[in-house]
């Protein structure tokens, strides 16, 4: 009705046209307010309703930048609008606004201004408490919030300078007003053990305390399977698999066991049974545990600490497939052909009894040494483990045939001292025992997607689309400089990627090329719209195998149970909204984990300032190059000003820096020696300078030269998530660089605050640095391989 009007429509008139009664009026106005918050409607100064698009307003979310400017990311997916420092004075990172394009900036980007603030995203912030000239301020840990928070004298909560605090915002920023807050929690000093995790939890708004209702419900969950639990599920019989020799295979430190497996030879093929914890039996739709699980979305794994999706009574207790106890499960029972193709499958609820808690190390030892001590210890299940391995080999051939992408990656494990800080970082090599479990999980997940499609039941799919045209163009351009081509022209398949990976396997720059291929791929998401999984080469794929630590899997379980009962599961939220929520929580967990790892690496490097190391150039940007140190698996920046007395120009096509006078070239994979010159715990950044190679004369010292500053972007991707996703890919694609990875015009007006002035002095460029293929592995990892 508003859309049909040629002028703004008063609220009273709209209410009259819709025959809204006095009793209905409060609900009507709340609905209008909600639509206004979402940007679907705009209420002008006279209280009349109008459509934002008719007044050329653009709804979207603000994305801040450490240098004080920002971007409006439109909801409709159109190009971002650059917001200058003056516009950013009104808002904080994450706020929802209506904006208006006012032209183009000096770099040709759309420039905008904020017309109206729809929703404030920040009510509390975590940051460092400071005293400057008698004024109390808090500097946010999230560097995308460049404004400093003023704290009135009576609102400091007795915080001391340098402490990490949580502030509640009592005054949001406006054009000429800085944000004001009160200290509501003092976390401690910056280098206190575990502080990096406390900061990450609050910086990324990770729910980490269960509600009283959820705790009360968890306390009532039984510790054992009862006879009543064995009754039919919505009329579907729960089968008894307690005599079947199912086993769990996980990492040494795992505590929550989602899945158990069993294989036996059947003719020329196999019977494969994948039993998954029946979390949906204990967590019902919209109860307290379900609500908290939906908010968390997934468990979050930090070094030496886990933030579980479910309380321990469920995650490590009644839901976990612990050995030698009865547990409820949902089963995918498959018939697999000799060539690794799934011929038939059947889902059903069951009760099981895990016969052994195996680890990857033990399984691999049993396979390599079938007469060794480990094999003798588990002789009852050894034949079934051997059948699992034979089945894995068939699955591997099927994967190669369908052209799934198989990236070779090196993972690392962080080892800690008694004070909770890194003692060393060591490489971890995955063996075929990891891949064996991965292939079993992939098979069950494919069947889960298939049953949803066959019964036309809505659900969440794990979708991984092919490369976007712009990323593909960048990749092809770089490959041309290396004398390589990617098949498939404008629409390459996973098989084209796999073929190129095989071609470059023996090249010295194979790791670099693999990283380039990885970065060209889209990020996997959860969505009710099935668009296939590009990396795995599957037309449909869903997550079914980790309901203890992933909410999408729990939703898929409910959908499958409804299908078995001849019903339809209808969640309280729309499937689209659930997909957005689950994708967001996954990215949030990755970002938080990456922050913690970056801090721990910096802490580890603190006492190495002045030391010289060898490494490889892992990324080249216009402002310098990132070097990955051998053995330490730590990266730092060699700023362009430290490369020598020359003008160095960045060649984006070749990803290299070339000296104008000397002709010296620095490119990816180059071997260099560097000296650690600065470690900044506050920003989690490490700076290097070049050191002379062995036997080469030392370069003269340049007085007064300060180490170049980094670009302010965390670049390493943990890639660690729960089991049963793109195992063929091996690890998650590095998260796409923020769309705000660029600086304003060179002569942008200086920031009004000290931090802004310091930041504007740094040289930050639009080109994001590449990530390396090495990702740290938490010492207490999820009981799962890396996924996409």
PDB file of C-alpha atoms in Angstrom, residues 621-785:
ATOM      1  CA  UNK A 621      51.647  -6.280  -0.895  1.00  0.00           C
ATOM      2  CA  UNK A 622      52.162  -2.672  -1.889  1.00  0.00           C
ATOM      3  CA  UNK A 623      53.402  -1.834   1.621  1.00  0.00           C
ATOM      4  CA  UNK A 624      55.842  -4.698   2.090  1.00  0.00           C
ATOM      5  CA  UNK A 625      56.063  -8.460   2.317  1.00  0.00           C
ATOM      6  CA  UNK A 626      55.072 -11.018   4.904  1.00  0.00           C
ATOM      7  CA  UNK A 627      57.650 -13.635   5.804  1.00  0.00           C
ATOM      8  CA  UNK A 628      56.839 -17.034   7.291  1.00  0.00           C
ATOM      9  CA  UNK A 629      59.645 -18.216   9.559  1.00  0.00           C
ATOM     10  CA  UNK A 630      60.989 -21.726   9.169  1.00  0.00           C
ATOM     11  CA  UNK A 631      60.235 -24.106  12.050  1.00  0.00           C
ATOM     12  CA  UNK A 632      58.417 -21.418  14.074  1.00  0.00           C
ATOM     13  CA  UNK A 633      55.420 -21.070  11.709  1.00  0.00           C
ATOM     14  CA  UNK A 634      55.096 -17.397  12.657  1.00  0.00           C
ATOM     15  CA  UNK A 635      54.648 -14.517  10.205  1.00  0.00           C
ATOM     16  CA  UNK A 636      55.785 -10.928  10.331  1.00  0.00           C
ATOM     17  CA  UNK A 637      56.001  -7.934   8.035  1.00  0.00           C
ATOM     18  CA  UNK A 638      59.055  -6.507   6.325  1.00  0.00           C
ATOM     19  CA  UNK A 639      57.855  -3.007   5.519  1.00  0.00           C
ATOM     20  CA  UNK A 640      58.640  -1.635   2.064  1.00  0.00           C
ATOM     21  CA  UNK A 641      60.811   1.052   3.676  1.00  0.00           C
ATOM     22  CA  UNK A 642      63.104  -1.712   4.972  1.00  0.00           C
ATOM     23  CA  UNK A 643      63.836  -3.209   1.556  1.00  0.00           C
ATOM     24  CA  UNK A 644      66.655  -0.835   0.673  1.00  0.00           C
ATOM     25  CA  UNK A 645      67.414   2.662  -0.620  1.00  0.00           C
ATOM     26  CA  UNK A 646      65.193   2.467  -3.646  1.00  0.00           C
ATOM     27  CA  UNK A 647      61.639   3.055  -4.833  1.00  0.00           C
ATOM     28  CA  UNK A 648      59.845  -0.292  -4.844  1.00  0.00           C
ATOM     29  CA  UNK A 649      56.800  -0.674  -7.070  1.00  0.00           C
ATOM     30  CA  UNK A 650      54.160  -3.334  -6.520  1.00  0.00           C
ATOM     31  CA  UNK A 651      53.178  -5.477  -9.505  1.00  0.00           C
ATOM     32  CA  UNK A 652      49.742  -6.816  -8.631  1.00  0.00           C
ATOM     33  CA  UNK A 653      49.680  -9.183 -11.574  1.00  0.00           C
ATOM     34  CA  UNK A 654      52.943 -10.881 -10.624  1.00  0.00           C
ATOM     35  CA  UNK A 655      52.556 -10.376  -6.873  1.00  0.00           C
ATOM     36  CA  UNK A 656      56.037  -8.892  -6.546  1.00  0.00           C
ATOM     37  CA  UNK A 657      57.890  -5.745  -5.474  1.00  0.00           C
ATOM     38  CA  UNK A 658      60.513  -4.423  -7.886  1.00  0.00           C
ATOM     39  CA  UNK A 659      63.143  -1.778  -7.160  1.00  0.00           C
ATOM     40  CA  UNK A 660      63.081   1.106  -9.625  1.00  0.00           C
ATOM     41  CA  UNK A 661      66.848   1.767  -9.547  1.00  0.00           C
ATOM     42  CA  UNK A 662      68.321  -1.543  -8.445  1.00  0.00           C
ATOM     43  CA  UNK A 663      65.914  -3.859 -10.263  1.00  0.00           C
ATOM     44  CA  UNK A 664      65.812  -5.977  -7.100  1.00  0.00           C
ATOM     45  CA  UNK A 665      62.700  -8.167  -7.028  1.00  0.00           C
ATOM     46  CA  UNK A 666      60.949  -9.664  -4.024  1.00  0.00           C
ATOM     47  CA  UNK A 667      58.317 -12.240  -4.858  1.00  0.00           C
ATOM     48  CA  UNK A 668      56.358 -15.051  -3.270  1.00  0.00           C
ATOM     49  CA  UNK A 669      58.344 -18.088  -2.058  1.00  0.00           C
ATOM     50  CA  UNK A 670      61.660 -16.158  -2.076  1.00  0.00           C
ATOM     51  CA  UNK A 671      64.027 -17.281   0.673  1.00  0.00           C
ATOM     52  CA  UNK A 672      65.123 -14.494   3.028  1.00  0.00           C
ATOM     53  CA  UNK A 673      66.828 -13.932   6.379  1.00  0.00           C
ATOM     54  CA  UNK A 674      65.101 -11.512   8.715  1.00  0.00           C
ATOM     55  CA  UNK A 675      65.631  -9.982  12.130  1.00  0.00           C
ATOM     56  CA  UNK A 676      62.780  -9.527  14.590  1.00  0.00           C
ATOM     57  CA  UNK A 677      62.681  -5.819  15.439  1.00  0.00           C
ATOM     58  CA  UNK A 678      59.291  -5.262  17.050  1.00  0.00           C
ATOM     59  CA  UNK A 679      56.515  -7.303  18.636  1.00  0.00           C
ATOM     60  CA  UNK A 680      53.320  -5.433  19.508  1.00  0.00           C
ATOM     61  CA  UNK A 681      51.053  -7.413  21.822  1.00  0.00           C
ATOM     62  CA  UNK A 682      48.315  -4.811  21.705  1.00  0.00           C
ATOM     63  CA  UNK A 683      47.869  -5.103  17.952  1.00  0.00           C
ATOM     64  CA  UNK A 684      49.217  -8.689  17.603  1.00  0.00           C
ATOM     65  CA  UNK A 685      51.735  -7.635  14.979  1.00  0.00           C
ATOM     66  CA  UNK A 686      55.349  -8.589  14.378  1.00  0.00           C
ATOM     67  CA  UNK A 687      57.817  -6.516  12.358  1.00  0.00           C
ATOM     68  CA  UNK A 688      60.981  -7.779  10.661  1.00  0.00           C
ATOM     69  CA  UNK A 689      63.870  -6.176   8.854  1.00  0.00           C
ATOM     70  CA  UNK A 690      65.971  -7.927   6.261  1.00  0.00           C
ATOM     71  CA  UNK A 691      69.198  -9.463   7.557  1.00  0.00           C
ATOM     72  CA  UNK A 692      72.201 -10.174   5.323  1.00  0.00           C
ATOM     73  CA  UNK A 693      72.500 -13.689   3.992  1.00  0.00           C
ATOM     74  CA  UNK A 694      75.240 -15.910   5.384  1.00  0.00           C
ATOM     75  CA  UNK A 695      78.608 -14.643   4.160  1.00  0.00           C
ATOM     76  CA  UNK A 696      77.181 -11.398   2.750  1.00  0.00           C
ATOM     77  CA  UNK A 697      78.381  -8.008   4.079  1.00  0.00           C
ATOM     78  CA  UNK A 698      76.035  -6.398   6.561  1.00  0.00           C
ATOM     79  CA  UNK A 699      73.941  -3.499   5.308  1.00  0.00           C
ATOM     80  CA  UNK A 700      74.702  -0.153   6.994  1.00  0.00           C
ATOM     81  CA  UNK A 701      72.381   0.820   9.825  1.00  0.00           C
ATOM     82  CA  UNK A 702      70.053   3.741   9.134  1.00  0.00           C
ATOM     83  CA  UNK A 703      69.594   5.947  12.141  1.00  0.00           C
ATOM     84  CA  UNK A 704      66.156   6.905  13.243  1.00  0.00           C
ATOM     85  CA  UNK A 705      64.434   4.330  11.071  1.00  0.00           C
ATOM     86  CA  UNK A 706      61.463   2.810  12.798  1.00  0.00           C
ATOM     87  CA  UNK A 707      60.070  -0.524  11.771  1.00  0.00           C
ATOM     88  CA  UNK A 708      57.253  -0.172   9.275  1.00  0.00           C
ATOM     89  CA  UNK A 709      53.789  -0.772  10.565  1.00  0.00           C
ATOM     90  CA  UNK A 710      51.517  -3.446   9.327  1.00  0.00           C
ATOM     91  CA  UNK A 711      48.213  -3.106   7.624  1.00  0.00           C
ATOM     92  CA  UNK A 712      46.055  -3.835  10.659  1.00  0.00           C
ATOM     93  CA  UNK A 713      44.437  -6.969   9.256  1.00  0.00           C
ATOM     94  CA  UNK A 714      44.682 -10.399  10.859  1.00  0.00           C
ATOM     95  CA  UNK A 715      45.644 -12.652   7.978  1.00  0.00           C
ATOM     96  CA  UNK A 716      46.054 -16.168   9.220  1.00  0.00           C
ATOM     97  CA  UNK A 717      43.088 -18.516   9.010  1.00  0.00           C
ATOM     98  CA  UNK A 718      42.731 -21.259  11.598  1.00  0.00           C
ATOM     99  CA  UNK A 719      40.626 -23.307   9.244  1.00  0.00           C
ATOM    100  CA  UNK A 720      39.708 -25.619  12.101  1.00  0.00           C
ATOM    101  CA  UNK A 721      36.079 -26.644  12.379  1.00  0.00           C
ATOM    102  CA  UNK A 722      33.999 -29.688  13.022  1.00  0.00           C
ATOM    103  CA  UNK A 723      34.206 -32.960  11.166  1.00  0.00           C
ATOM    104  CA  UNK A 724      32.522 -34.072   7.995  1.00  0.00           C
ATOM    105  CA  UNK A 725      32.826 -31.247   5.480  1.00  0.00           C
ATOM    106  CA  UNK A 726      35.159 -30.545   2.587  1.00  0.00           C
ATOM    107  CA  UNK A 727      37.745 -33.049   3.533  1.00  0.00           C
ATOM    108  CA  UNK A 728      38.960 -33.245  -0.020  1.00  0.00           C
ATOM    109  CA  UNK A 729      39.789 -29.559   0.184  1.00  0.00           C
ATOM    110  CA  UNK A 730      41.643 -30.193   3.402  1.00  0.00           C
ATOM    111  CA  UNK A 731      41.085 -26.843   5.064  1.00  0.00           C
ATOM    112  CA  UNK A 732      38.832 -23.849   4.917  1.00  0.00           C
ATOM    113  CA  UNK A 733      39.501 -21.200   2.314  1.00  0.00           C
ATOM    114  CA  UNK A 734      41.108 -18.161   3.855  1.00  0.00           C
ATOM    115  CA  UNK A 735      38.311 -15.774   4.773  1.00  0.00           C
ATOM    116  CA  UNK A 736      37.723 -13.153   2.144  1.00  0.00           C
ATOM    117  CA  UNK A 737      39.486  -9.909   2.902  1.00  0.00           C
ATOM    118  CA  UNK A 738      37.131  -7.297   4.381  1.00  0.00           C
ATOM    119  CA  UNK A 739      35.519  -5.159   1.784  1.00  0.00           C
ATOM    120  CA  UNK A 740      36.920  -2.137   3.555  1.00  0.00           C
ATOM    121  CA  UNK A 741      40.517  -3.094   2.786  1.00  0.00           C
ATOM    122  CA  UNK A 742      41.410   0.260   1.343  1.00  0.00           C
ATOM    123  CA  UNK A 743      42.435   3.680   2.499  1.00  0.00           C
ATOM    124  CA  UNK A 744      40.807   7.016   1.740  1.00  0.00           C
ATOM    125  CA  UNK A 745      42.350   9.468  -0.636  1.00  0.00           C
ATOM    126  CA  UNK A 746      45.916  10.373   0.236  1.00  0.00           C
ATOM    127  CA  UNK A 747      44.948  13.795   1.582  1.00  0.00           C
ATOM    128  CA  UNK A 748      42.066  12.690   3.774  1.00  0.00           C
ATOM    129  CA  UNK A 749      41.474  15.026   6.705  1.00  0.00           C
ATOM    130  CA  UNK A 750      43.270  13.968   9.860  1.00  0.00           C
ATOM    131  CA  UNK A 751      41.382  12.214  12.624  1.00  0.00           C
ATOM    132  CA  UNK A 752      40.456  14.240  15.685  1.00  0.00           C
ATOM    133  CA  UNK A 753      41.691  11.642  18.163  1.00  0.00           C
ATOM    134  CA  UNK A 754      45.212  10.492  18.942  1.00  0.00           C
ATOM    135  CA  UNK A 755      44.680   6.926  17.817  1.00  0.00           C
ATOM    136  CA  UNK A 756      43.226   8.104  14.527  1.00  0.00           C
ATOM    137  CA  UNK A 757      46.210  10.381  13.901  1.00  0.00           C
ATOM    138  CA  UNK A 758      48.615   7.550  14.581  1.00  0.00           C
ATOM    139  CA  UNK A 759      46.710   5.208  12.343  1.00  0.00           C
ATOM    140  CA  UNK A 760      46.534   7.706   9.513  1.00  0.00           C
ATOM    141  CA  UNK A 761      50.284   7.940   9.613  1.00  0.00           C
ATOM    142  CA  UNK A 762      50.489   4.309   8.623  1.00  0.00           C
ATOM    143  CA  UNK A 763      50.501   3.288   5.012  1.00  0.00           C
ATOM    144  CA  UNK A 764      47.576   0.911   4.465  1.00  0.00           C
ATOM    145  CA  UNK A 765      46.644  -0.244   0.997  1.00  0.00           C
ATOM    146  CA  UNK A 766      43.607  -1.773  -0.631  1.00  0.00           C
ATOM    147  CA  UNK A 767      45.314  -5.022  -1.664  1.00  0.00           C
ATOM    148  CA  UNK A 768      44.861  -7.609   1.102  1.00  0.00           C
ATOM    149  CA  UNK A 769      47.839  -9.848   1.875  1.00  0.00           C
ATOM    150  CA  UNK A 770      47.679 -13.523   0.990  1.00  0.00           C
ATOM    151  CA  UNK A 771      47.276 -16.113   3.670  1.00  0.00           C
ATOM    152  CA  UNK A 772      49.733 -18.939   3.975  1.00  0.00           C
ATOM    153  CA  UNK A 773      48.795 -22.576   3.785  1.00  0.00           C
ATOM    154  CA  UNK A 774      49.917 -23.195   7.357  1.00  0.00           C
ATOM    155  CA  UNK A 775      47.252 -23.008  10.037  1.00  0.00           C
ATOM    156  CA  UNK A 776      47.799 -23.535  13.751  1.00  0.00           C
ATOM    157  CA  UNK A 777      46.048 -26.483  15.323  1.00  0.00           C
ATOM    158  CA  UNK A 778      44.761 -26.015  18.866  1.00  0.00           C
ATOM    159  CA  UNK A 779      46.381 -28.268  21.424  1.00  0.00           C
ATOM    160  CA  UNK A 780      42.854 -29.256  22.455  1.00  0.00           C
ATOM    161  CA  UNK A 781      41.325 -29.539  19.003  1.00  0.00           C
ATOM    162  CA  UNK A 782      37.816 -30.518  18.123  1.00  0.00           C
ATOM    163  CA  UNK A 783      37.707 -34.228  17.565  1.00  0.00           C
ATOM    164  CA  UNK A 784      37.685 -33.542  13.880  1.00  0.00           C
ATOM    165  CA  UNK A 785      39.736 -32.923  10.778  1.00  0.00           C
TER     166      UNK A 785
END
